[in-house]
PDB file of C-alpha atoms in Angstrom:
ATOM      1  CA  GLN A 236      -0.007   0.012   0.004  1.00 96.00           C
ATOM      2  CA  VAL A 237       1.449   3.308  -1.145  1.00 97.00           C
ATOM      3  CA  THR A 238       1.089   6.284   1.186  1.00 98.00           C
ATOM      4  CA  LEU A 239       2.588   9.768   1.241  1.00 98.00           C
ATOM      5  CA  GLU A 240       2.329  12.349   3.997  1.00 98.00           C
ATOM      6  CA  GLU A 241       3.420  15.994   3.991  1.00 98.00           C
ATOM      7  CA  SER A 242       4.666  17.793   7.070  1.00 98.00           C
ATOM      8  CA  GLY A 243       5.846  21.305   7.736  1.00 97.00           C
ATOM      9  CA  PRO A 244       4.785  24.672   9.136  1.00 98.00           C
ATOM     10  CA  ALA A 245       1.243  25.875   8.631  1.00 98.00           C
ATOM     11  CA  LEU A 246       2.313  29.512   8.794  1.00 98.00           C
ATOM     12  CA  VAL A 247       5.403  31.247   7.457  1.00 98.00           C
ATOM     13  CA  LYS A 248       6.335  34.915   7.287  1.00 98.00           C
ATOM     14  CA  PRO A 249       7.087  36.748   4.045  1.00 98.00           C
ATOM     15  CA  THR A 250      10.755  36.392   2.967  1.00 97.00           C
ATOM     16  CA  GLN A 251      11.216  33.241   5.059  1.00 98.00           C
ATOM     17  CA  THR A 252      12.201  29.858   3.616  1.00 98.00           C
ATOM     18  CA  LEU A 253       9.577  27.098   3.678  1.00 98.00           C
ATOM     19  CA  THR A 254      10.729  23.548   4.321  1.00 98.00           C
ATOM     20  CA  LEU A 255       8.302  20.699   3.639  1.00 98.00           C
ATOM     21  CA  THR A 256       8.924  17.016   4.161  1.00 98.00           C
ATOM     22  CA  CYS A 257       7.190  14.192   2.333  1.00 98.00           C
ATOM     23  CA  THR A 258       7.380  10.836   4.108  1.00 98.00           C
ATOM     24  CA  PHE A 259       6.297   7.924   1.999  1.00 98.00           C
ATOM     25  CA  SER A 260       5.857   4.173   2.256  1.00 98.00           C
ATOM     26  CA  GLY A 261       4.965   1.292  -0.029  1.00 97.00           C
ATOM     27  CA  PHE A 262       7.679   1.963  -2.592  1.00 97.00           C
ATOM     28  CA  SER A 263      11.380   2.735  -2.767  1.00 96.00           C
ATOM     29  CA  LEU A 264      12.714   5.887  -4.369  1.00 96.00           C
ATOM     30  CA  SER A 265      15.888   3.997  -5.191  1.00 95.00           C
ATOM     31  CA  ALA A 266      13.986   1.673  -7.547  1.00 95.00           C
ATOM     32  CA  PRO A 267      14.590   2.497 -11.226  1.00 95.00           C
ATOM     33  CA  GLY A 268      11.798   4.617 -12.655  1.00 94.00           C
ATOM     34  CA  MET A 269      10.492   5.911  -9.350  1.00 96.00           C
ATOM     35  CA  ARG A 270       9.984   9.605  -8.896  1.00 97.00           C
ATOM     36  CA  VAL A 271       8.255  11.961  -6.451  1.00 98.00           C
ATOM     37  CA  SER A 272       6.883  15.409  -7.243  1.00 98.00           C
ATOM     38  CA  TRP A 273       5.625  18.406  -5.335  1.00 98.00           C
ATOM     39  CA  VAL A 274       2.412  20.025  -6.525  1.00 98.00           C
ATOM     40  CA  ARG A 275       0.735  23.039  -4.968  1.00 98.00           C
ATOM     41  CA  GLN A 276      -2.828  24.309  -5.181  1.00 98.00           C
ATOM     42  CA  PRO A 277      -3.807  27.852  -4.151  1.00 98.00           C
ATOM     43  CA  PRO A 278      -7.274  28.108  -2.610  1.00 97.00           C
ATOM     44  CA  GLY A 279      -9.936  27.705  -5.324  1.00 96.00           C
ATOM     45  CA  LYS A 280      -7.396  27.255  -8.101  1.00 98.00           C
ATOM     46  CA  ALA A 281      -5.930  24.429 -10.151  1.00 98.00           C
ATOM     47  CA  PRO A 282      -2.950  22.337  -9.116  1.00 98.00           C
ATOM     48  CA  GLU A 283       0.480  23.504 -10.237  1.00 97.00           C
ATOM     49  CA  TRP A 284       3.488  21.160 -10.576  1.00 96.00           C
ATOM     50  CA  LEU A 285       6.549  22.544  -8.764  1.00 97.00           C
ATOM     51  CA  ALA A 286       9.395  20.043  -8.692  1.00 97.00           C
ATOM     52  CA  ARG A 287      10.381  16.436  -9.123  1.00 97.00           C
ATOM     53  CA  ILE A 288      13.159  14.157  -7.966  1.00 97.00           C
ATOM     54  CA  ASP A 289      13.951  10.822  -9.600  1.00 97.00           C
ATOM     55  CA  TRP A 290      15.406   7.544  -8.364  1.00 97.00           C
ATOM     56  CA  ASP A 291      18.796   8.496  -9.872  1.00 97.00           C
ATOM     57  CA  ASP A 292      18.751  11.902  -8.083  1.00 97.00           C
ATOM     58  CA  ASP A 293      17.852  13.872 -11.213  1.00 97.00           C
ATOM     59  CA  LYS A 294      15.972  16.999 -10.222  1.00 97.00           C
ATOM     60  CA  PHE A 295      13.554  19.165 -12.172  1.00 96.00           C
ATOM     61  CA  TYR A 296      11.818  22.466 -11.385  1.00 96.00           C
ATOM     62  CA  THR A 297       9.038  24.547 -12.846  1.00 95.00           C
ATOM     63  CA  THR A 298      10.554  27.387 -14.808  1.00 94.00           C
ATOM     64  CA  SER A 299       8.888  30.298 -13.019  1.00 95.00           C
ATOM     65  CA  LEU A 300      10.058  29.198  -9.526  1.00 97.00           C
ATOM     66  CA  LYS A 301      13.341  27.502 -10.405  1.00 96.00           C
ATOM     67  CA  THR A 302      15.506  29.988  -8.527  1.00 98.00           C
ATOM     68  CA  ARG A 303      13.543  29.585  -5.303  1.00 98.00           C
ATOM     69  CA  LEU A 304      13.110  25.796  -5.141  1.00 98.00           C
ATOM     70  CA  THR A 305      15.352  23.015  -3.918  1.00 98.00           C
ATOM     71  CA  ILE A 306      14.293  19.377  -3.837  1.00 98.00           C
ATOM     72  CA  SER A 307      16.238  16.567  -2.196  1.00 98.00           C
ATOM     73  CA  LYS A 308      15.741  13.030  -0.974  1.00 98.00           C
ATOM     74  CA  ASP A 309      16.832  10.773   1.847  1.00 97.00           C
ATOM     75  CA  THR A 310      16.292   7.283   0.525  1.00 95.00           C
ATOM     76  CA  SER A 311      17.123   5.629   3.836  1.00 94.00           C
ATOM     77  CA  LYS A 312      14.333   7.592   5.567  1.00 97.00           C
ATOM     78  CA  ASN A 313      11.876   7.384   2.621  1.00 98.00           C
ATOM     79  CA  GLN A 314      11.649  11.158   2.597  1.00 98.00           C
ATOM     80  CA  VAL A 315      11.652  13.937   0.012  1.00 98.00           C
ATOM     81  CA  VAL A 316      12.231  17.506   1.110  1.00 98.00           C
ATOM     82  CA  LEU A 317      11.191  20.680  -0.680  1.00 98.00           C
ATOM     83  CA  LYS A 318      12.603  24.079   0.203  1.00 98.00           C
ATOM     84  CA  MET A 319      11.104  27.276  -1.156  1.00 98.00           C
ATOM     85  CA  SER A 320      12.886  30.530  -0.422  1.00 98.00           C
ATOM     86  CA  ASN A 321      11.675  34.087  -0.162  1.00 98.00           C
ATOM     87  CA  MET A 322       8.058  33.167   0.560  1.00 98.00           C
ATOM     88  CA  ASP A 323       5.329  35.620  -0.448  1.00 98.00           C
ATOM     89  CA  PRO A 324       1.600  35.774   0.381  1.00 98.00           C
ATOM     90  CA  ALA A 325       0.982  34.644  -3.202  1.00 98.00           C
ATOM     91  CA  ASP A 326       2.594  31.325  -2.239  1.00 98.00           C
ATOM     92  CA  THR A 327      -0.276  30.553   0.145  1.00 98.00           C
ATOM     93  CA  ALA A 328      -1.512  27.146  -0.989  1.00 98.00           C
ATOM     94  CA  THR A 329      -1.975  23.498  -0.121  1.00 98.00           C
ATOM     95  CA  TYR A 330       1.256  21.698  -0.949  1.00 98.00           C
ATOM     96  CA  TYR A 331       1.041  18.074  -2.006  1.00 98.00           C
ATOM     97  CA  CYS A 332       3.649  15.444  -2.625  1.00 98.00           C
ATOM     98  CA  ALA A 333       2.705  12.830  -5.176  1.00 98.00           C
ATOM     99  CA  ARG A 334       4.315   9.810  -6.735  1.00 98.00           C
ATOM    100  CA  GLY A 335       4.966  10.430 -10.401  1.00 92.00           C
ATOM    101  CA  GLY A 336       5.781  13.270 -12.725  1.00 89.00           C
ATOM    102  CA  GLY A 337       7.750  13.501 -15.931  1.00 87.00           C
ATOM    103  CA  TYR A 338       6.361  10.962 -18.382  1.00 91.00           C
ATOM    104  CA  PHE A 339       4.280   9.425 -15.591  1.00 92.00           C
ATOM    105  CA  PHE A 340       0.950  10.464 -14.128  1.00 96.00           C
ATOM    106  CA  PHE A 341       0.452  11.110 -10.415  1.00 97.00           C
ATOM    107  CA  ASP A 342      -0.988   7.867  -9.112  1.00 97.00           C
ATOM    108  CA  HIS A 343      -0.776   8.478  -5.385  1.00 98.00           C
ATOM    109  CA  TRP A 344      -1.018  11.765  -3.455  1.00 98.00           C
ATOM    110  CA  GLY A 345      -0.510  12.873   0.106  1.00 98.00           C
ATOM    111  CA  GLN A 346      -3.371  14.560   1.942  1.00 98.00           C
ATOM    112  CA  GLY A 347      -1.726  17.937   1.532  1.00 98.00           C
ATOM    113  CA  ALA A 348      -0.296  20.606   3.832  1.00 98.00           C
ATOM    114  CA  LEU A 349      -1.886  24.035   3.893  1.00 98.00           C
ATOM    115  CA  VAL A 350       0.754  26.740   4.115  1.00 98.00           C
ATOM    116  CA  THR A 351      -0.266  30.350   4.766  1.00 98.00           C
ATOM    117  CA  VAL A 352       2.197  33.147   4.172  1.00 98.00           C
ATOM    118  CA  SER A 353       1.442  36.131   6.373  1.00 97.00           C
ATOM    119  CA  SER A 354       3.212  38.511   8.685  1.00 97.00           C
TER     120      SER A 354
ATOM    121  CA  GLU B   4       4.590  24.702 -22.129  1.00 87.00           C
ATOM    122  CA  ILE B   5       1.348  22.988 -23.050  1.00 94.00           C
ATOM    123  CA  VAL B   6      -1.718  24.922 -21.880  1.00 96.00           C
ATOM    124  CA  LEU B   7      -4.853  22.880 -21.112  1.00 97.00           C
ATOM    125  CA  THR B   8      -8.248  24.581 -21.321  1.00 98.00           C
ATOM    126  CA  GLN B   9     -11.219  22.838 -19.757  1.00 98.00           C
ATOM    127  CA  SER B  10     -14.850  23.516 -20.505  1.00 97.00           C
ATOM    128  CA  PRO B  11     -17.313  24.238 -19.206  1.00 98.00           C
ATOM    129  CA  GLY B  12     -16.083  25.849 -16.023  1.00 98.00           C
ATOM    130  CA  ILE B  13     -19.212  24.733 -14.186  1.00 98.00           C
ATOM    131  CA  LEU B  14     -21.580  21.963 -15.261  1.00 98.00           C
ATOM    132  CA  SER B  15     -24.913  21.639 -13.472  1.00 98.00           C
ATOM    133  CA  LEU B  16     -26.603  18.269 -13.883  1.00 98.00           C
ATOM    134  CA  SER B  17     -28.864  15.904 -11.957  1.00 97.00           C
ATOM    135  CA  PRO B  18     -28.079  12.409 -10.701  1.00 97.00           C
ATOM    136  CA  GLY B  19     -28.666   9.847 -13.427  1.00 98.00           C
ATOM    137  CA  GLU B  20     -27.742  12.249 -16.239  1.00 98.00           C
ATOM    138  CA  ARG B  21     -24.738  11.947 -18.530  1.00 98.00           C
ATOM    139  CA  ALA B  22     -21.800  14.347 -18.142  1.00 98.00           C
ATOM    140  CA  SER B  23     -19.254  15.300 -20.803  1.00 98.00           C
ATOM    141  CA  LEU B  24     -16.236  17.328 -19.769  1.00 98.00           C
ATOM    142  CA  SER B  25     -13.830  18.756 -22.332  1.00 98.00           C
ATOM    143  CA  CYS B  26     -10.097  19.371 -22.177  1.00 98.00           C
ATOM    144  CA  ARG B  27      -8.327  21.117 -25.072  1.00 98.00           C
ATOM    145  CA  ALA B  28      -4.535  21.321 -25.365  1.00 97.00           C
ATOM    146  CA  SER B  29      -2.608  24.179 -26.966  1.00 97.00           C
ATOM    147  CA  GLN B  30      -0.480  21.603 -28.817  1.00 95.00           C
ATOM    148  CA  SER B  31      -0.651  17.888 -29.377  1.00 96.00           C
ATOM    149  CA  VAL B  32      -0.183  15.807 -26.253  1.00 95.00           C
ATOM    150  CA  ALA B  33       2.662  13.386 -26.916  1.00 90.00           C
ATOM    151  CA  SER B  34       1.875   9.670 -26.718  1.00 89.00           C
ATOM    152  CA  ASN B  35      -1.642  10.539 -25.523  1.00 92.00           C
ATOM    153  CA  TYR B  36      -0.231  11.096 -22.071  1.00 96.00           C
ATOM    154  CA  LEU B  37      -3.410  12.690 -20.716  1.00 97.00           C
ATOM    155  CA  ALA B  38      -4.870  12.007 -17.272  1.00 98.00           C
ATOM    156  CA  TRP B  39      -8.015  13.008 -15.415  1.00 98.00           C
ATOM    157  CA  TYR B  40      -8.322  13.576 -11.680  1.00 98.00           C
ATOM    158  CA  GLN B  41     -11.311  14.002  -9.387  1.00 98.00           C
ATOM    159  CA  GLN B  42     -11.104  16.294  -6.384  1.00 98.00           C
ATOM    160  CA  LYS B  43     -13.638  16.541  -3.594  1.00 98.00           C
ATOM    161  CA  PRO B  44     -13.647  19.393  -1.019  1.00 97.00           C
ATOM    162  CA  GLY B  45     -10.827  19.118   1.458  1.00 96.00           C
ATOM    163  CA  GLN B  46      -9.235  16.184  -0.343  1.00 98.00           C
ATOM    164  CA  ALA B  47      -6.277  15.663  -2.629  1.00 98.00           C
ATOM    165  CA  PRO B  48      -6.854  15.046  -6.314  1.00 98.00           C
ATOM    166  CA  SER B  49      -7.453  11.387  -7.064  1.00 98.00           C
ATOM    167  CA  LEU B  50      -6.407   9.664 -10.311  1.00 98.00           C
ATOM    168  CA  LEU B  51      -9.368   8.601 -12.440  1.00 98.00           C
ATOM    169  CA  ILE B  52      -8.055   8.029 -15.954  1.00 98.00           C
ATOM    170  CA  TYR B  53      -4.573   7.865 -17.500  1.00 98.00           C
ATOM    171  CA  GLY B  54      -3.349   7.336 -21.044  1.00 97.00           C
ATOM    172  CA  VAL B  55      -6.540   9.093 -22.242  1.00 97.00           C
ATOM    173  CA  SER B  56      -8.825   6.108 -21.593  1.00 98.00           C
ATOM    174  CA  THR B  57      -7.429   3.681 -19.002  1.00 98.00           C
ATOM    175  CA  ARG B  58      -9.315   3.708 -15.726  1.00 98.00           C
ATOM    176  CA  ALA B  59      -7.253   3.712 -12.559  1.00 98.00           C
ATOM    177  CA  THR B  60      -7.693   0.880 -10.091  1.00 97.00           C
ATOM    178  CA  GLY B  61     -11.093   0.864  -8.481  1.00 97.00           C
ATOM    179  CA  VAL B  62     -12.637   3.517 -10.730  1.00 98.00           C
ATOM    180  CA  PRO B  63     -16.221   2.593 -11.746  1.00 98.00           C
ATOM    181  CA  ASP B  64     -16.851   1.866 -15.409  1.00 97.00           C
ATOM    182  CA  ARG B  65     -19.351   4.737 -15.680  1.00 98.00           C
ATOM    183  CA  PHE B  66     -16.209   6.888 -16.084  1.00 98.00           C
ATOM    184  CA  SER B  67     -14.631   6.837 -19.531  1.00 98.00           C
ATOM    185  CA  GLY B  68     -12.056   8.918 -21.353  1.00 98.00           C
ATOM    186  CA  SER B  69     -11.567   9.524 -25.044  1.00 98.00           C
ATOM    187  CA  GLY B  70      -9.792  11.759 -27.524  1.00 97.00           C
ATOM    188  CA  SER B  71      -6.414  12.275 -29.102  1.00 96.00           C
ATOM    189  CA  GLY B  72      -4.042  14.998 -30.184  1.00 95.00           C
ATOM    190  CA  THR B  73      -5.440  18.196 -28.677  1.00 97.00           C
ATOM    191  CA  GLU B  74      -9.048  17.269 -27.858  1.00 98.00           C
ATOM    192  CA  PHE B  75     -10.022  15.058 -24.933  1.00 98.00           C
ATOM    193  CA  THR B  76     -13.257  14.196 -23.160  1.00 98.00           C
ATOM    194  CA  LEU B  77     -14.150  12.679 -19.814  1.00 98.00           C
ATOM    195  CA  THR B  78     -17.625  11.134 -19.835  1.00 98.00           C
ATOM    196  CA  ILE B  79     -19.614   9.992 -16.836  1.00 98.00           C
ATOM    197  CA  SER B  80     -22.439   7.829 -18.184  1.00 97.00           C
ATOM    198  CA  ARG B  81     -24.912   8.075 -15.279  1.00 97.00           C
ATOM    199  CA  LEU B  82     -24.122  10.507 -12.484  1.00 98.00           C
ATOM    200  CA  GLU B  83     -24.100   9.230  -8.947  1.00 98.00           C
ATOM    201  CA  PRO B  84     -24.315  11.612  -5.981  1.00 97.00           C
ATOM    202  CA  GLU B  85     -20.652  10.984  -5.141  1.00 97.00           C
ATOM    203  CA  ASP B  86     -19.534  12.128  -8.595  1.00 98.00           C
ATOM    204  CA  PHE B  87     -20.233  15.802  -7.944  1.00 98.00           C
ATOM    205  CA  ALA B  88     -16.753  17.233  -7.567  1.00 98.00           C
ATOM    206  CA  VAL B  89     -14.097  19.162  -9.474  1.00 98.00           C
ATOM    207  CA  TYR B  90     -12.339  17.423 -12.356  1.00 98.00           C
ATOM    208  CA  TYR B  91      -8.905  18.309 -13.707  1.00 98.00           C
ATOM    209  CA  CYS B  92      -7.128  17.113 -16.818  1.00 98.00           C
ATOM    210  CA  GLN B  93      -3.340  16.905 -16.804  1.00 98.00           C
ATOM    211  CA  GLN B  94      -0.794  16.204 -19.507  1.00 96.00           C
ATOM    212  CA  TYR B  95       2.388  14.297 -18.784  1.00 94.00           C
ATOM    213  CA  GLY B  96       3.717  13.997 -22.327  1.00 91.00           C
ATOM    214  CA  SER B  97       5.814  17.109 -22.008  1.00 88.00           C
ATOM    215  CA  SER B  98       8.470  16.510 -19.407  1.00 82.00           C
ATOM    216  CA  PRO B  99       9.321  17.963 -16.981  1.00 82.00           C
ATOM    217  CA  LEU B 100       6.523  20.529 -17.142  1.00 86.00           C
ATOM    218  CA  ASN B 101       3.377  18.611 -16.248  1.00 91.00           C
ATOM    219  CA  SER B 102       0.490  21.038 -16.692  1.00 94.00           C
ATOM    220  CA  PHE B 103      -3.071  20.890 -15.383  1.00 97.00           C
ATOM    221  CA  GLY B 104      -6.254  22.364 -16.762  1.00 98.00           C
ATOM    222  CA  GLN B 105      -8.133  24.936 -14.709  1.00 98.00           C
ATOM    223  CA  GLY B 106     -10.843  22.467 -13.763  1.00 98.00           C
ATOM    224  CA  THR B 107     -14.545  21.789 -14.342  1.00 98.00           C
ATOM    225  CA  LYS B 108     -16.838  21.874 -11.334  1.00 98.00           C
ATOM    226  CA  LEU B 109     -19.663  19.361 -11.585  1.00 98.00           C
ATOM    227  CA  ASP B 110     -22.599  20.717  -9.579  1.00 96.00           C
ATOM    228  CA  ILE B 111     -25.841  19.112  -8.540  1.00 94.00           C
ATOM    229  CA  LYS B 112     -28.744  20.763 -10.361  1.00 92.00           C
TER     230      LYS B 112
END
């Protein structure tokens, strides 16, 4: 059974760096072909893909946020971490981790973590 | 980047009716890598259809997908009360930028 769970702060101040952790089970991110993505969804809006990390440690970012995002993995802990710098109120959203991305659909999602950016 | 446009924005129907949701791509979706997701309030999106027409595990057969190139359709043959939700299409044929449509909200009439 595949599960993913996001954790991190619910509230961050403008200009701070957001750190989110995705803890997953039911698959190994060291297995060839496996990948985990981060997707965010502002309130009332569509999902937006942010970043992806692959089993071979390849990393990919959405163009508009590339300079602010860092994705990493700890295979031994079954975790993927996303850092987003210089947070702005416009970054207020529910942040999801999901298995998939690239030439693969998102077949399993975490429940999401709502992050509010406010002073 | 491939832009996906869904229509209509809101679809109001009654249980038992047939629903057709459209997703149009700004350029051809490679290998028909087009998926549909269902999202209910307070929940994460849930995979319904991938590869244009393949139902995900456990998805009822009243859900079907069709199309190719730039035009895709999600059809729900007979609406059940639990089907009223927001539906998103997503293309994964253009890596790494996986884009989503803006969604169609299926409302109870």
